[in-house]
mmCIF file of C-alpha atoms in Angstrom:
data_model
loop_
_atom_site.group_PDB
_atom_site.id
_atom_site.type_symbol
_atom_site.label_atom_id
_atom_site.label_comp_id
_atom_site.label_asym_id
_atom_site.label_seq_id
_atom_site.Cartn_x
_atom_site.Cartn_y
_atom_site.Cartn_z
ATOM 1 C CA UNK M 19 23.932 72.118 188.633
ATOM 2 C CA UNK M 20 27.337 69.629 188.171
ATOM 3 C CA UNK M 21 28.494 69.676 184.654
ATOM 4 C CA UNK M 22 30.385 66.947 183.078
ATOM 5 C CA UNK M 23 33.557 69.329 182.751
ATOM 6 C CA UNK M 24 33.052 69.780 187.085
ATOM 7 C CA UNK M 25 33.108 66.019 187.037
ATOM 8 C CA UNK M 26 36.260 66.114 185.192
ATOM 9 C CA UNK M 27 38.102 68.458 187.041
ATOM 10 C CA UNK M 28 36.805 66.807 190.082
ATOM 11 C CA UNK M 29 38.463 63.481 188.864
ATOM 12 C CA UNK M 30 41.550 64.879 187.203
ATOM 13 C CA UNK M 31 40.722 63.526 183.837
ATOM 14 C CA UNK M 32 39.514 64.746 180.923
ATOM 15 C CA UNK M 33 35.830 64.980 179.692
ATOM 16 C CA UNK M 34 36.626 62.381 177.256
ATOM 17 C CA UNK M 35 37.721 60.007 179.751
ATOM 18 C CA UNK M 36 34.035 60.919 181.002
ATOM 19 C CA UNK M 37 32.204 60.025 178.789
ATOM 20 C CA UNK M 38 33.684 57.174 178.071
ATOM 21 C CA UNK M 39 32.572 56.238 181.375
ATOM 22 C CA UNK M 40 28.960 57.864 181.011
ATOM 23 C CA UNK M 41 28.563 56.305 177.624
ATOM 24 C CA UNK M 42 30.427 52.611 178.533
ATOM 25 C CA UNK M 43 32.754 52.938 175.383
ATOM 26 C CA UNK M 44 36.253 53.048 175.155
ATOM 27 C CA UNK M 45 38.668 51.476 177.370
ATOM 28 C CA UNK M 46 39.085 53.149 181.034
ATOM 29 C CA UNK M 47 41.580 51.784 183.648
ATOM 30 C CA UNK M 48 39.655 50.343 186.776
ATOM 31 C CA UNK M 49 41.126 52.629 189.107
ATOM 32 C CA UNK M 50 40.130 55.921 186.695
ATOM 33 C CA UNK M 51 36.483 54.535 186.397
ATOM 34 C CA UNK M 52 35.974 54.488 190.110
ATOM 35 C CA UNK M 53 37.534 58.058 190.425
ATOM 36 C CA UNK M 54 35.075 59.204 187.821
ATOM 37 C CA UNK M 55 32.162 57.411 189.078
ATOM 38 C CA UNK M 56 33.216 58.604 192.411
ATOM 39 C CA UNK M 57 33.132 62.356 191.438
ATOM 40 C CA UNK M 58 29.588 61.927 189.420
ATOM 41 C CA UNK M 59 28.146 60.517 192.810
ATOM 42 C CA UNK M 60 29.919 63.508 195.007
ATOM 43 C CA UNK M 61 28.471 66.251 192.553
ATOM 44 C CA UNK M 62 25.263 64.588 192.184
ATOM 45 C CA UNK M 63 26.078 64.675 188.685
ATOM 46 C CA UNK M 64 22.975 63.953 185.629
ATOM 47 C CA UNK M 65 23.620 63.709 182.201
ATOM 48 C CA UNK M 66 21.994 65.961 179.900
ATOM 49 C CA UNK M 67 20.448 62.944 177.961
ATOM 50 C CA UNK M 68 18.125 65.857 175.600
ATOM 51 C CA UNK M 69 22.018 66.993 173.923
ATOM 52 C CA UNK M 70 23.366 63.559 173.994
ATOM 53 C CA UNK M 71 19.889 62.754 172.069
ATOM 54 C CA UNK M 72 20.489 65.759 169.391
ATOM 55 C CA UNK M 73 24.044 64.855 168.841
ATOM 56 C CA UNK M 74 23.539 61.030 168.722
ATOM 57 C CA UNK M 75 20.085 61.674 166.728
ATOM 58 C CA UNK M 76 18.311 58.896 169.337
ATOM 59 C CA UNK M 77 16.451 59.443 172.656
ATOM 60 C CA UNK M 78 17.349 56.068 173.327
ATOM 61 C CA UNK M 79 13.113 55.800 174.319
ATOM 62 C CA UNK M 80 10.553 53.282 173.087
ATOM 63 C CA UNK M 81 6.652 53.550 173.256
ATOM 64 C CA UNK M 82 4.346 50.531 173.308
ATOM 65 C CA UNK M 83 1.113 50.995 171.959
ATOM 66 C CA UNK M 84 -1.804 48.761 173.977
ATOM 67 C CA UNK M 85 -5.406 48.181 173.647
ATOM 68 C CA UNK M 86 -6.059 47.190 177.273
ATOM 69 C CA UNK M 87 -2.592 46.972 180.093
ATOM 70 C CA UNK M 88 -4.914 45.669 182.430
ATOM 71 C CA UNK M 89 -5.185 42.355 180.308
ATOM 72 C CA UNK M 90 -2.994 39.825 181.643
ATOM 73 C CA UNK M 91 -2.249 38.801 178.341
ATOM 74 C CA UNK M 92 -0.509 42.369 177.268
ATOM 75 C CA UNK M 93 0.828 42.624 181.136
ATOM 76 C CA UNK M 94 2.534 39.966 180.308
ATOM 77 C CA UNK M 95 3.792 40.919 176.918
ATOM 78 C CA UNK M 96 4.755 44.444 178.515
ATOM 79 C CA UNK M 97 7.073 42.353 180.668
ATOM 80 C CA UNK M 98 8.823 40.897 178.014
ATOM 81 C CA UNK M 99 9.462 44.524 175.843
ATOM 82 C CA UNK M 100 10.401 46.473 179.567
ATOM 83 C CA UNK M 101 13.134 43.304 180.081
ATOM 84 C CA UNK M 102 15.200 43.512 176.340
ATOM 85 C CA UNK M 103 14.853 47.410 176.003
ATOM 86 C CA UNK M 104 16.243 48.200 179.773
ATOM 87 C CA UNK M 105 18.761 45.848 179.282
ATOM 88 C CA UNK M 106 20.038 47.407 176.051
ATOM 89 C CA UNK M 107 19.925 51.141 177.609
ATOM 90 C CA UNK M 108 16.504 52.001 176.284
ATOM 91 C CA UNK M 109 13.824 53.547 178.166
ATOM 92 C CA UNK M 110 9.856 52.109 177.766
ATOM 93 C CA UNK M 111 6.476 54.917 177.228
ATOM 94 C CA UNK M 112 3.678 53.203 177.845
ATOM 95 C CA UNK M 113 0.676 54.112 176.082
ATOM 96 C CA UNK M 114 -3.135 52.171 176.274
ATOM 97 C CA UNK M 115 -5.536 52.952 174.027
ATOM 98 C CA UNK M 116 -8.679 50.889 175.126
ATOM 99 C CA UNK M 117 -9.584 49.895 171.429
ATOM 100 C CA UNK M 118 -9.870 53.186 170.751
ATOM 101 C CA UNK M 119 -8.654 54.639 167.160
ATOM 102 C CA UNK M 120 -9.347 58.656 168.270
ATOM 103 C CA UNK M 121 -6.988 57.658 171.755
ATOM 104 C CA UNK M 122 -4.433 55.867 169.698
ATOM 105 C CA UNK M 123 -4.279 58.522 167.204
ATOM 106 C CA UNK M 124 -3.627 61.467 169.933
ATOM 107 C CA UNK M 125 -0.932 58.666 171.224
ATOM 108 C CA UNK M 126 0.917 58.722 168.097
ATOM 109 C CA UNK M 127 0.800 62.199 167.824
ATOM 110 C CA UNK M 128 2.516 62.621 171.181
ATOM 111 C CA UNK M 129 5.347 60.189 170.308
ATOM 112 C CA UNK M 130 5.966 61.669 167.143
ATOM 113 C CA UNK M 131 6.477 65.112 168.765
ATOM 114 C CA UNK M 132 8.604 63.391 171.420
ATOM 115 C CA UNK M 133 10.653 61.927 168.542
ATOM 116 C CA UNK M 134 10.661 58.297 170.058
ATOM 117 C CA UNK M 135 13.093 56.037 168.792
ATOM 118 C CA UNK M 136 10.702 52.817 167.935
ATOM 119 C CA UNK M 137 7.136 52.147 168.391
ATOM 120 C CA UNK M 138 5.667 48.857 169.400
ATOM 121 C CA UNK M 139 1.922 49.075 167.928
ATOM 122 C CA UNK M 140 -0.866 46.857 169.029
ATOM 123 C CA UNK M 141 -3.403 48.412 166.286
ATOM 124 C CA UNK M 142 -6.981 49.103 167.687
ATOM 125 C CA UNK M 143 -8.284 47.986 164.249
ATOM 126 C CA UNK M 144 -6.187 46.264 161.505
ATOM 127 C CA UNK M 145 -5.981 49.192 159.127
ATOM 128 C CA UNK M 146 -2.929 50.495 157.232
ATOM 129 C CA UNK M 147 -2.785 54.231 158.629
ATOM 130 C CA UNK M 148 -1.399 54.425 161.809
ATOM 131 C CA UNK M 149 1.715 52.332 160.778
ATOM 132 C CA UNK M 150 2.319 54.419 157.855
ATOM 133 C CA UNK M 151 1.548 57.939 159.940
ATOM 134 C CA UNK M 152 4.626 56.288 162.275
ATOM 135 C CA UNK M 153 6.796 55.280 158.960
ATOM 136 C CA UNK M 154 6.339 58.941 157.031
ATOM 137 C CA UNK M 155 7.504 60.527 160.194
ATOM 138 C CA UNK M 156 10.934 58.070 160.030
ATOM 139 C CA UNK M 157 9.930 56.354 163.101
ATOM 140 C CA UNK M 158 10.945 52.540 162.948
ATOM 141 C CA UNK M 159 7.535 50.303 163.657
ATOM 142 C CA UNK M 160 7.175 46.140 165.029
ATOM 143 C CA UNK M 161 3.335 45.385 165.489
ATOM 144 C CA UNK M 162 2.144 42.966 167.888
ATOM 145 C CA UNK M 163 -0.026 40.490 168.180
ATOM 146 C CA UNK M 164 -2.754 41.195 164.962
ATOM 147 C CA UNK M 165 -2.202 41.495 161.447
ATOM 148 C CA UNK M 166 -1.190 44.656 159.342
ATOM 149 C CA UNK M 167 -2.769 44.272 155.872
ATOM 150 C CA UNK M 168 -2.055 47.562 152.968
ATOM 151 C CA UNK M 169 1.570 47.958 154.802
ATOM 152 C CA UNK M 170 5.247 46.836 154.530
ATOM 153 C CA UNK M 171 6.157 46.258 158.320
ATOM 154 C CA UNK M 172 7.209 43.661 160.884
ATOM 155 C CA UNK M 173 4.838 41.296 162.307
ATOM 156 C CA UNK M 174 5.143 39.161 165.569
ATOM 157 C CA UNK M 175 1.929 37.948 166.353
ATOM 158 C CA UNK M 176 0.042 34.048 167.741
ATOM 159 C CA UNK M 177 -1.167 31.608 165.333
ATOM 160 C CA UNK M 178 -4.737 32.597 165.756
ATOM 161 C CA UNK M 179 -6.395 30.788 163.047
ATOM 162 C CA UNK M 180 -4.896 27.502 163.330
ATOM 163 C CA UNK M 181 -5.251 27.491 167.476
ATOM 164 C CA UNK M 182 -9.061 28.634 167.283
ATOM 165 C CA UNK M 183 -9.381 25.654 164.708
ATOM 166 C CA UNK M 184 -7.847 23.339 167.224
ATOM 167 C CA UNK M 185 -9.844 24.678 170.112
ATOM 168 C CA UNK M 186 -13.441 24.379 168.184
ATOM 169 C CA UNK M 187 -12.155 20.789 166.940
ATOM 170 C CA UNK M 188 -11.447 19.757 170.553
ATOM 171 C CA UNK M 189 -15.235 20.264 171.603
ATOM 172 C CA UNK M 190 -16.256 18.969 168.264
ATOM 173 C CA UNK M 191 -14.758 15.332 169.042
ATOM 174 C CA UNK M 192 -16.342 15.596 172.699
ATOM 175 C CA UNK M 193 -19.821 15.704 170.815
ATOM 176 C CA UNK M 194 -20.099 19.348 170.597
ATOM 177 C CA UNK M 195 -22.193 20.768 167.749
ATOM 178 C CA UNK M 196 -24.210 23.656 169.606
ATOM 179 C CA UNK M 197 -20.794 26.276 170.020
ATOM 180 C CA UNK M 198 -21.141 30.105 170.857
ATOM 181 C CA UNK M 199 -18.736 31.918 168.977
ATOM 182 C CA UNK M 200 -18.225 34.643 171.335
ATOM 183 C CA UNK M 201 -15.287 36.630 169.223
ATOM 184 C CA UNK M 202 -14.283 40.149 169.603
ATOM 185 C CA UNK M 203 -14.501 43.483 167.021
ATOM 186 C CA UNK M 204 -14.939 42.581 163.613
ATOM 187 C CA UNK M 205 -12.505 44.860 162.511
ATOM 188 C CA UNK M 206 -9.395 43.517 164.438
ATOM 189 C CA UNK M 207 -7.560 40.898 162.636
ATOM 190 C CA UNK M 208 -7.270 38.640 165.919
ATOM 191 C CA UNK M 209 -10.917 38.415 166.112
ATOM 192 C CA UNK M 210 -11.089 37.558 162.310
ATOM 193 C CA UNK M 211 -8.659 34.841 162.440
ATOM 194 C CA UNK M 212 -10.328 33.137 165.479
ATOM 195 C CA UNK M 213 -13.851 32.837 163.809
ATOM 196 C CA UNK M 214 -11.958 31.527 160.616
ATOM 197 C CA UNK M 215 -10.388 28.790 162.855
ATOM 198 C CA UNK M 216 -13.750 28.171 164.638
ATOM 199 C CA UNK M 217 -15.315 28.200 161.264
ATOM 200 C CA UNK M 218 -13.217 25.864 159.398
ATOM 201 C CA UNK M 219 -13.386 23.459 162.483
ATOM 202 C CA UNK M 220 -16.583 22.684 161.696
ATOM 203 C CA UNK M 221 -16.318 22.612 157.605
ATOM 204 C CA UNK M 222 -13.404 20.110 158.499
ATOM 205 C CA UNK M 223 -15.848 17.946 160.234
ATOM 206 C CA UNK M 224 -18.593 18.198 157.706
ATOM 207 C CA UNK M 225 -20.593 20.089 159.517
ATOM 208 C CA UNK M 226 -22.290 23.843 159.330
ATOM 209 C CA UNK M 227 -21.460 26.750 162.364
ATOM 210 C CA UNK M 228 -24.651 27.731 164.086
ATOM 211 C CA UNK M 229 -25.225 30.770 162.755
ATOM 212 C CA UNK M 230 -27.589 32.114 165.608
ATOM 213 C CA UNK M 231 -24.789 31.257 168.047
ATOM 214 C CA UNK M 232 -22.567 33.792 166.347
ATOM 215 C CA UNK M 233 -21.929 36.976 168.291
ATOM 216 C CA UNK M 234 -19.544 40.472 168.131
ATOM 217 C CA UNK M 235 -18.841 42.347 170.636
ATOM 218 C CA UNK M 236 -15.822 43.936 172.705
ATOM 219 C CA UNK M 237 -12.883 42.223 173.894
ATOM 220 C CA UNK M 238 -13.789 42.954 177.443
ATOM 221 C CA UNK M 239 -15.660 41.345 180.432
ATOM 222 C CA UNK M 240 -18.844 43.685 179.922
ATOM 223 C CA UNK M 241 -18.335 42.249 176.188
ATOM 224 C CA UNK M 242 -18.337 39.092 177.437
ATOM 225 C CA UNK M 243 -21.236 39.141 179.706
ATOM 226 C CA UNK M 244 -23.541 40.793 176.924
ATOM 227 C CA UNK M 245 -22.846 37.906 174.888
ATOM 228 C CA UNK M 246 -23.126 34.891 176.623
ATOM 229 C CA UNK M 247 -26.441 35.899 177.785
ATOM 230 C CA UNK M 248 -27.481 36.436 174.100
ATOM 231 C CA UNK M 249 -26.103 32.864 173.631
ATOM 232 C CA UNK M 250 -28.018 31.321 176.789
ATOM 233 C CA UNK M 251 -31.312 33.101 175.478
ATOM 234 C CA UNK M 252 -31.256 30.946 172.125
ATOM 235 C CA UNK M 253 -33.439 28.078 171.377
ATOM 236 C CA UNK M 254 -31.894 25.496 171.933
ATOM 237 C CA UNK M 255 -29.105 27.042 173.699
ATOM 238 C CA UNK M 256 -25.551 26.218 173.730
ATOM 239 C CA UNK M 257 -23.324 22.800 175.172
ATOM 240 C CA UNK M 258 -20.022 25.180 174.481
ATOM 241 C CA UNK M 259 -18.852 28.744 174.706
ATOM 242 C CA UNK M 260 -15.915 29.562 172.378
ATOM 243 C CA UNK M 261 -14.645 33.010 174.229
ATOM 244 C CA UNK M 262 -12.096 35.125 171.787
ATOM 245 C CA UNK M 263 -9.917 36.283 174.542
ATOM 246 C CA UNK M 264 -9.278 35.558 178.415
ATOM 247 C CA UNK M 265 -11.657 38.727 179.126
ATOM 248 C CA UNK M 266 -14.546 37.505 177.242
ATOM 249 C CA UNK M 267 -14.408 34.164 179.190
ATOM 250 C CA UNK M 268 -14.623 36.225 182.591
ATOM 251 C CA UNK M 269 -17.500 37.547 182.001
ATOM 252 C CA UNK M 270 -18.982 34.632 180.042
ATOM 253 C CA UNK M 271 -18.458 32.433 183.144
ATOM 254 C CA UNK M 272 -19.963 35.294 185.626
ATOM 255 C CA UNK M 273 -23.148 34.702 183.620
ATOM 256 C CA UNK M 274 -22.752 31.119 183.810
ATOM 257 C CA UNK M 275 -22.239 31.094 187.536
ATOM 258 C CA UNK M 276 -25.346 33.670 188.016
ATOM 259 C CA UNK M 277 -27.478 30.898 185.854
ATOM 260 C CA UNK M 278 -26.767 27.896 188.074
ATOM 261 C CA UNK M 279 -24.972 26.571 184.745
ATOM 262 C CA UNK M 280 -21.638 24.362 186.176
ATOM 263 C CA UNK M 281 -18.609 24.225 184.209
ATOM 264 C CA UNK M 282 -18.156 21.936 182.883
ATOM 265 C CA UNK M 283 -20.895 19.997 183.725
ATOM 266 C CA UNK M 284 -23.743 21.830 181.607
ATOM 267 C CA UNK M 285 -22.123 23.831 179.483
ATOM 268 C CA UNK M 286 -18.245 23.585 178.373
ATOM 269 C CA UNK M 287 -15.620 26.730 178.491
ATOM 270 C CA UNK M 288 -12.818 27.496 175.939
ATOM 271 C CA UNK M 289 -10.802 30.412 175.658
ATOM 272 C CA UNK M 290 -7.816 32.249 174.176
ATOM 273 C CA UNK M 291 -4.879 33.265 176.184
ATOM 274 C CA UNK M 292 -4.603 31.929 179.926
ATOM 275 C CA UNK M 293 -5.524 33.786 182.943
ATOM 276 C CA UNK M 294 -3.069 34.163 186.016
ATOM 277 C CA UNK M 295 -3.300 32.328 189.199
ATOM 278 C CA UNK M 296 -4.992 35.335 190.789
ATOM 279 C CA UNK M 297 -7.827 35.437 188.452
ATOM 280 C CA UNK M 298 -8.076 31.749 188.746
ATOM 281 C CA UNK M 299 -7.464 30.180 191.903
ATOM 282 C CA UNK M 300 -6.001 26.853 190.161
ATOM 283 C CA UNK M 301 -5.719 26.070 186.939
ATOM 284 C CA UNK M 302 -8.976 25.210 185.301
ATOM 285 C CA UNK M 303 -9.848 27.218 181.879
ATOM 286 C CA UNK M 304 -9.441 25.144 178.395
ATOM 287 C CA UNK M 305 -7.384 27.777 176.629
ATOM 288 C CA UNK M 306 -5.332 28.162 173.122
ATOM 289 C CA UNK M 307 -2.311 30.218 175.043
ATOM 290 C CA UNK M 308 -0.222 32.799 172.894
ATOM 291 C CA UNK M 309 3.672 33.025 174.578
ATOM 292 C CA UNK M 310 3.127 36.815 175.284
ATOM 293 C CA UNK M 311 6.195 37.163 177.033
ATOM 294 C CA UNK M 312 8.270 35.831 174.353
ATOM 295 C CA UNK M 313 6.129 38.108 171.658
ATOM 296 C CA UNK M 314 7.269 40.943 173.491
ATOM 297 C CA UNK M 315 10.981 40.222 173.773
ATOM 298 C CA UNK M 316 11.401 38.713 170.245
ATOM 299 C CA UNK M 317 9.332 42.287 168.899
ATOM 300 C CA UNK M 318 11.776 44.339 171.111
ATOM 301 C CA UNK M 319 15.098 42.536 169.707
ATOM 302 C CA UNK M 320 13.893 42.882 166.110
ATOM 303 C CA UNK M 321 13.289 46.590 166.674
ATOM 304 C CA UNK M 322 16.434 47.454 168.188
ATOM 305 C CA UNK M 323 18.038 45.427 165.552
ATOM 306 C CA UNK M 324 16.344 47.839 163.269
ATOM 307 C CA UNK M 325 17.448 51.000 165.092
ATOM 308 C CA UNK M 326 21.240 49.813 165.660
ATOM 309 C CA UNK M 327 21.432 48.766 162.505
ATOM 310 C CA UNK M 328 21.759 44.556 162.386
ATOM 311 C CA UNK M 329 19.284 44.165 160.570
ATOM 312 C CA UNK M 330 18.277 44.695 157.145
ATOM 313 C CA UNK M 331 16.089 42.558 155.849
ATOM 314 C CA UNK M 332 12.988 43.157 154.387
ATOM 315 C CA UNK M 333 10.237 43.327 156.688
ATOM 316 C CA UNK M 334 9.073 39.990 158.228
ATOM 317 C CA UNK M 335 5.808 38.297 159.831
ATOM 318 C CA UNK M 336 6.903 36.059 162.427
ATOM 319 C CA UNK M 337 4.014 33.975 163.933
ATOM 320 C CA UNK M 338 4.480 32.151 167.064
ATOM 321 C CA UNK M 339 3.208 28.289 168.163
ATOM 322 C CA UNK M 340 0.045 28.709 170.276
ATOM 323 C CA UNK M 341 -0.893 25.340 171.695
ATOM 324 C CA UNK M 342 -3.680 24.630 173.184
ATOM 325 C CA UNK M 343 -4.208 23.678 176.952
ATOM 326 C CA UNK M 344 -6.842 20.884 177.987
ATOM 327 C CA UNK M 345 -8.252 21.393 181.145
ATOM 328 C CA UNK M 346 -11.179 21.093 183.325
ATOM 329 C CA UNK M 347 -13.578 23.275 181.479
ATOM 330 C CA UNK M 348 -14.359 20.589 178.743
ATOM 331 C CA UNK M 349 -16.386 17.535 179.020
ATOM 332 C CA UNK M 350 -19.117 15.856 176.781
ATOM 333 C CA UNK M 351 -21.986 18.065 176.021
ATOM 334 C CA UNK M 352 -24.934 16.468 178.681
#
């Protein structure tokens, strides 16, 4: 196996001039680069990144922390994170936890070990712990996405409250009073915010939430499915569905569809976060869309900012516009 003093010999420089080149600092003549980079790709040569992470006391490595990567939404948001740490040299673990506090736990474990530079945490619940288990083992924390009450840390997450407000107001002035609130795990923070949105809607209005149209569940499509046909069985039943996430309002429409119910027809569709064109053949869902791309990238800069040092500021909540969409899924109830 090439070392780095093989490369040097090979090159006729010396093995600072090399990693100079390896570590793009320093000034190197054009000419020398090219001889060096020459000489690594002759050898075969690989740094040793394990001593250059001892000595430089960084892996240079980031893990994000998901509750679902098959979610468009957190595809999406994975995107963003992969784009600003790759293009600053860092490298991205990927880690998804399905809601699950025992899988995230193990996860954090693992990273600690591994000594990652940064997590990006998408909490299964909205509970203290596993940002300070990350903080007492010096590990530098953003979270995404949901709330983290009890703990001092950074915060990039939608506007969840004020878009599910917006949202539940929308069907409200189409004549809307019978609304499903299908919303997600009580415990997570983005579920919490949404039924305070949807609930304030209707104390804005004067009016009261049905409370038998209320219903908790995962944020999945199996979630969704269980509770739209809880909603459909009420008497009377629902003119709206309020789904808490895009894969509530999959499997809220699959019951629809299986019921003869047209959208939007006899029953109107809202949502939060958008689905992509291959979920959806054209646009069509009525949705309250969080920039997920841009809540990756702006988490990403304000952690590496942390780890190199720019910034040291106390820790901040940033929360980002999330406007809502009107589309075809809303009409006047019938």
């Amino acid at each position: 196996m090439s070392t780095i003093r093989d490369v040097a010999r090979r090159a006729a420089v010396s093995t600072m001039t090399v990693s100079r080149v390896l570590n793009r600092r320093g000034y190197v003549r054009p000419a020398t680069r090219e001889r060096i980079e020459a000489a690594i790709a002759e050898l075969g040569y690989v740094p040793n990144s394990l001593a250059r992470s001892l000595r430089s006391k960084q892996t240079k490595t980031l893990a994000l922390v998901l509750t679902d990567i098959t979610n468009p939404f957190f595809t999406t948001l994975a995107r963003g994170v992969e784009d600003v740490a790759s293009n600053q040299g860092f490298n991205v673990i990927f880690c998804n936890t399905d809601e699950s506090e025992h899988k995230q736990d193990e996860y954090l474990t693992v990273l600690v070990q591994k000594q990652v530079d940064g997590v990006l945490l998408v909490p299964a619940r909205s509970v203290p712990e596993p940002i300070a288990f990350l903080q007492q083992h010096g590990i530098t924390v953003v979270v995404l996405d949901r709330r983290a009450p009890g703990v001092e840390v950074d915060v990039i997450r939608g506007e969840s409250e004020r878009a599910a407000f917006d949202l539940t107001s929308l069907l409200l002035e189409l004549g809307h009073r019978r609304i499903g609130m299908l919303s997600g795990p009580a415990d997570v923070s983005t579920a919490q915010d949404r039924v305070a949105g949807y609930q304030r809607a209707f104390r804005h209005a004067g009016l009261t939430p049905p409370a038998d149209l209320f219903f908790v569940d995962a944020y999945t499509v199996a979630g969704g499915r269980r509770m739209a046909e809880c909603a459909l069985s009420r008497q009377p039943g629902p003119t709206a569905l309020f789904a808490a996430n895009n894969f509530i309002a999959i499997g809220a429409f699959h019951v629809l569809r299986e019921r003869g119910l047209r959208v939007p027809e006899d029953i109107s569709l809202v949502a939060f976060d958008d689905l992509p064109p291959t979920i959806m053949l054209e646009p069509f869902l009525t949705v309250a869309t969080q920039p997920a791309n841009e809540m990756g990238r702006r988490a990403t800069e304000l952690l590496l900012g942390r780890l190199l040092g720019q910034n040291s500021s106390t820790p901040q909540e940033i929360i980002l516009p999330t406007p809502v969409i009107q589309r075809r899924s809303t009409a006047p109830p019938p």
